[in-house]
């Protein structure tokens, strides 16, 4: 194992932040896994999972069982970790620019295309390596005028050439679930089984280019662009893993999640070992367009009438927003049938705020699908 320090540019005078990455296994061996935690800096379950994962990887490296380079970034957002206001951490949005830390990553298709001109041939694995080389060069050329731009560039530089990219997040109160590209589901299904995901949400483009899509979407864009000319495989499985709710930080949960990741890596041939028996898929994958996000129509107290993990029917009332001054009660019904998998922690809401999510199989939304 070796450690790398990546200072961020653009920090205020007298301050300096850095990304620290831990590297296991053989570098430049052709296969690479990238795992980062807490890009939303106040989403902490992933940090503890990364801690347990590093212990596993160190032992596996000593035993000579790693068949790929594994890169782990336990603290992906030192900027957000430093944003404490009146004892409350603000880790989702950059206070300087107002940006969500997991949105607006550079879309690299236009940057990479000129670098591939005249390079690709008829062999898909060779083409994949050429694409990875072009991605590294394109990311290296990105500007980093601000500390946030430097953070994005650093994280992309560590992840852009990986075969597997796992971005560890959590929701407010939620079940284990994941987001990934529609075309990647055949590769992601074993991960969903290993992790016990109760919702797997698929989209070709969710909006605002989050980190996982910045790593993977270019592959199906290139595949479509060169179709019939040069084979380009979908050579980056990028997944946002939502490790339950923000309070689910415990050694039993994190230890089990880290072991499940190891199990997935063994199944994929990234770690030497006998694959475990395949686990059941707890819930079928659904389109992200089918997820009903219920919003508050007014300000007031939030009272949930159904619990996480319950299957909801179309038209069923899931929550109430109560105005304790006027006595008005707003009853909020689902537009879809599906699993209630996530909800807001705060029990007082303002008008327009999202309250809960139900994973349905039938599209009920279009346009930008990602939350703010």
XYZ file of C-alpha atoms in Angstrom, residues 128-357:
230
model
C -10.793 0.625 -24.150
C -7.180 1.244 -23.164
C -6.901 4.000 -25.776
C -10.046 5.637 -24.399
C -8.652 5.485 -20.864
C -5.429 7.123 -22.013
C -7.419 9.872 -23.736
C -9.530 10.375 -20.609
C -6.428 10.840 -18.480
C -5.097 13.423 -20.921
C -8.439 15.240 -21.142
C -8.779 15.454 -17.365
C -5.194 16.629 -17.035
C -6.029 19.554 -19.340
C -9.031 20.720 -17.289
C -8.735 24.148 -15.638
C -8.717 24.439 -11.850
C -9.281 28.134 -11.248
C -11.150 27.592 -7.975
C -10.793 25.159 -5.108
C -14.027 23.435 -6.163
C -12.776 23.023 -9.735
C -9.528 21.616 -8.346
C -11.479 19.134 -6.215
C -13.477 17.941 -9.217
C -10.376 17.636 -11.378
C -8.468 15.714 -8.707
C -11.257 13.203 -8.094
C -11.888 12.692 -11.811
C -8.166 12.231 -12.389
C -8.095 9.417 -9.854
C -11.231 7.713 -11.204
C -11.502 8.343 -14.950
C -9.478 5.298 -16.058
C -10.991 2.807 -13.599
C -12.958 -0.291 -14.554
C -15.172 0.089 -11.467
C -16.046 3.415 -9.810
C -18.041 3.385 -6.565
C -19.201 6.684 -5.077
C -20.394 6.055 -1.504
C -23.231 8.290 -0.321
C -26.299 8.036 1.911
C -29.745 9.644 2.030
C -31.475 11.265 5.002
C -33.466 8.229 6.154
C -33.368 5.408 3.631
C -32.919 1.806 2.674
C -29.820 0.604 0.845
C -30.156 1.668 -2.800
C -28.076 2.609 -5.823
C -28.041 4.747 -8.961
C -26.342 3.721 -12.195
C -26.608 3.970 -15.973
C -29.358 1.992 -17.687
C -26.846 0.287 -19.985
C -24.740 -0.734 -16.977
C -27.418 -2.733 -15.177
C -26.134 -6.165 -16.316
C -22.799 -5.294 -14.684
C -24.376 -3.587 -11.665
C -26.891 -6.310 -10.805
C -24.289 -8.488 -9.003
C -23.352 -5.447 -6.899
C -27.016 -4.842 -6.037
C -27.293 -8.470 -4.937
C -24.133 -8.341 -2.820
C -25.097 -5.079 -1.117
C -28.714 -6.057 -0.514
C -29.976 -3.042 -2.455
C -33.721 -2.560 -2.093
C -33.923 -0.077 -4.959
C -31.768 0.118 -8.094
C -32.519 3.270 -10.059
C -31.458 3.452 -13.704
C -31.031 6.401 -16.070
C -28.952 7.199 -19.130
C -28.775 10.814 -17.984
C -30.089 12.016 -14.635
C -29.170 15.674 -15.097
C -26.397 18.034 -13.967
C -23.667 15.397 -14.551
C -22.987 13.836 -11.141
C -19.662 12.155 -10.467
C -20.642 8.627 -11.468
C -22.084 9.744 -14.811
C -19.026 11.889 -15.516
C -17.013 8.659 -15.318
C -19.333 6.289 -17.195
C -21.623 8.173 -19.581
C -18.816 8.943 -22.018
C -18.449 5.200 -22.676
C -21.940 4.745 -24.079
C -21.606 8.061 -25.903
C -18.437 6.802 -27.594
C -20.015 3.407 -28.262
C -22.882 5.123 -30.096
C -20.550 7.516 -31.933
C -18.282 4.747 -33.286
C -20.963 2.082 -33.752
C -20.359 0.207 -36.994
C -16.799 1.572 -37.229
C -14.905 0.646 -34.055
C -16.112 -1.416 -31.078
C -16.074 0.529 -27.807
C -17.074 -1.506 -24.738
C -18.883 -0.135 -21.702
C -15.641 -0.378 -19.783
C -16.500 1.677 -16.700
C -19.084 0.471 -14.205
C -19.803 3.613 -12.180
C -22.359 3.414 -9.381
C -23.573 5.778 -6.688
C -24.195 3.596 -3.635
C -26.567 5.044 -1.044
C -25.602 3.372 2.239
C -28.967 3.770 3.976
C -29.500 6.921 6.108
C -27.176 9.548 7.500
C -27.403 8.139 11.041
C -26.533 4.594 9.966
C -22.903 4.826 11.069
C -21.960 1.681 12.986
C -19.271 -0.981 12.857
C -21.725 -3.856 12.256
C -23.279 -2.136 9.231
C -20.005 -0.798 7.815
C -18.203 -4.093 8.352
C -20.947 -6.008 6.551
C -20.980 -3.486 3.698
C -17.201 -3.674 3.267
C -17.385 -7.471 3.213
C -20.155 -7.270 0.597
C -17.927 -5.082 -1.577
C -15.115 -7.626 -1.279
C -17.592 -10.327 -2.286
C -18.516 -8.320 -5.385
C -14.865 -7.762 -6.295
C -14.217 -11.503 -6.020
C -17.195 -12.247 -8.264
C -15.856 -9.807 -10.846
C -12.399 -11.392 -10.771
C -10.726 -8.345 -9.249
C -9.709 -10.303 -6.153
C -8.535 -13.901 -6.196
C -10.909 -16.235 -4.391
C -13.886 -18.543 -4.635
C -17.061 -16.547 -5.373
C -19.772 -16.878 -2.751
C -23.189 -18.208 -3.661
C -25.215 -15.571 -5.469
C -27.544 -13.634 -3.194
C -31.151 -12.893 -4.061
C -32.037 -9.639 -5.789
C -34.334 -8.044 -3.222
C -36.175 -5.757 -5.645
C -36.102 -5.421 -9.446
C -34.349 -2.438 -10.997
C -36.623 0.456 -11.953
C -36.178 3.529 -14.161
C -35.283 6.725 -12.338
C -38.141 8.306 -14.300
C -40.426 5.988 -12.324
C -39.351 7.346 -8.936
C -42.060 9.574 -7.494
C -40.516 12.356 -5.422
C -43.260 13.741 -3.192
C -42.953 17.456 -2.422
C -44.540 19.564 0.287
C -47.353 21.789 -1.077
C -47.066 24.129 1.918
C -45.040 24.814 5.028
C -45.815 22.826 8.157
C -45.232 19.747 10.278
C -44.470 16.513 8.437
C -46.159 13.331 9.607
C -45.339 10.120 7.723
C -48.168 7.604 7.536
C -46.127 4.816 5.941
C -42.717 3.418 6.835
C -39.596 2.797 4.778
C -39.690 -0.591 3.080
C -43.452 -0.614 2.601
C -44.924 -1.084 -0.861
C -47.205 1.806 -1.771
C -50.081 1.793 -4.241
C -50.901 4.611 -6.659
C -53.125 7.156 -4.910
C -52.227 5.969 -1.428
C -51.582 8.723 1.128
C -48.005 8.518 2.364
C -47.607 11.649 4.488
C -49.373 14.727 5.803
C -48.196 18.320 6.065
C -50.046 20.049 8.903
C -50.344 23.795 9.502
C -50.712 24.031 13.301
C -51.965 27.625 13.064
C -54.773 27.240 10.535
C -55.393 23.559 11.156
C -55.035 22.802 7.440
C -53.948 19.242 6.678
C -52.403 18.445 3.290
C -52.574 14.721 2.509
C -49.839 13.660 0.082
C -50.550 10.719 -2.213
C -48.200 8.674 -4.363
C -48.379 8.932 -8.149
C -46.943 5.451 -8.545
C -46.970 1.964 -7.100
C -43.637 0.959 -5.634
C -41.308 0.803 -2.656
C -40.989 3.706 -0.214
C -37.190 3.783 0.058
C -36.142 7.241 1.284
C -37.518 10.172 3.231
C -36.478 13.489 4.734
C -35.224 13.567 8.330
C -36.591 16.955 9.338
C -40.188 16.942 10.492
C -40.839 20.582 9.621
C -40.846 21.545 5.962
C -41.099 24.567 3.735
C -43.226 24.674 0.615
C -41.718 22.838 -2.349
C -39.248 20.751 -0.386
C -38.938 17.063 -1.287
C -40.133 14.735 1.454
C -39.929 11.123 0.292
C -39.218 8.848 -2.675
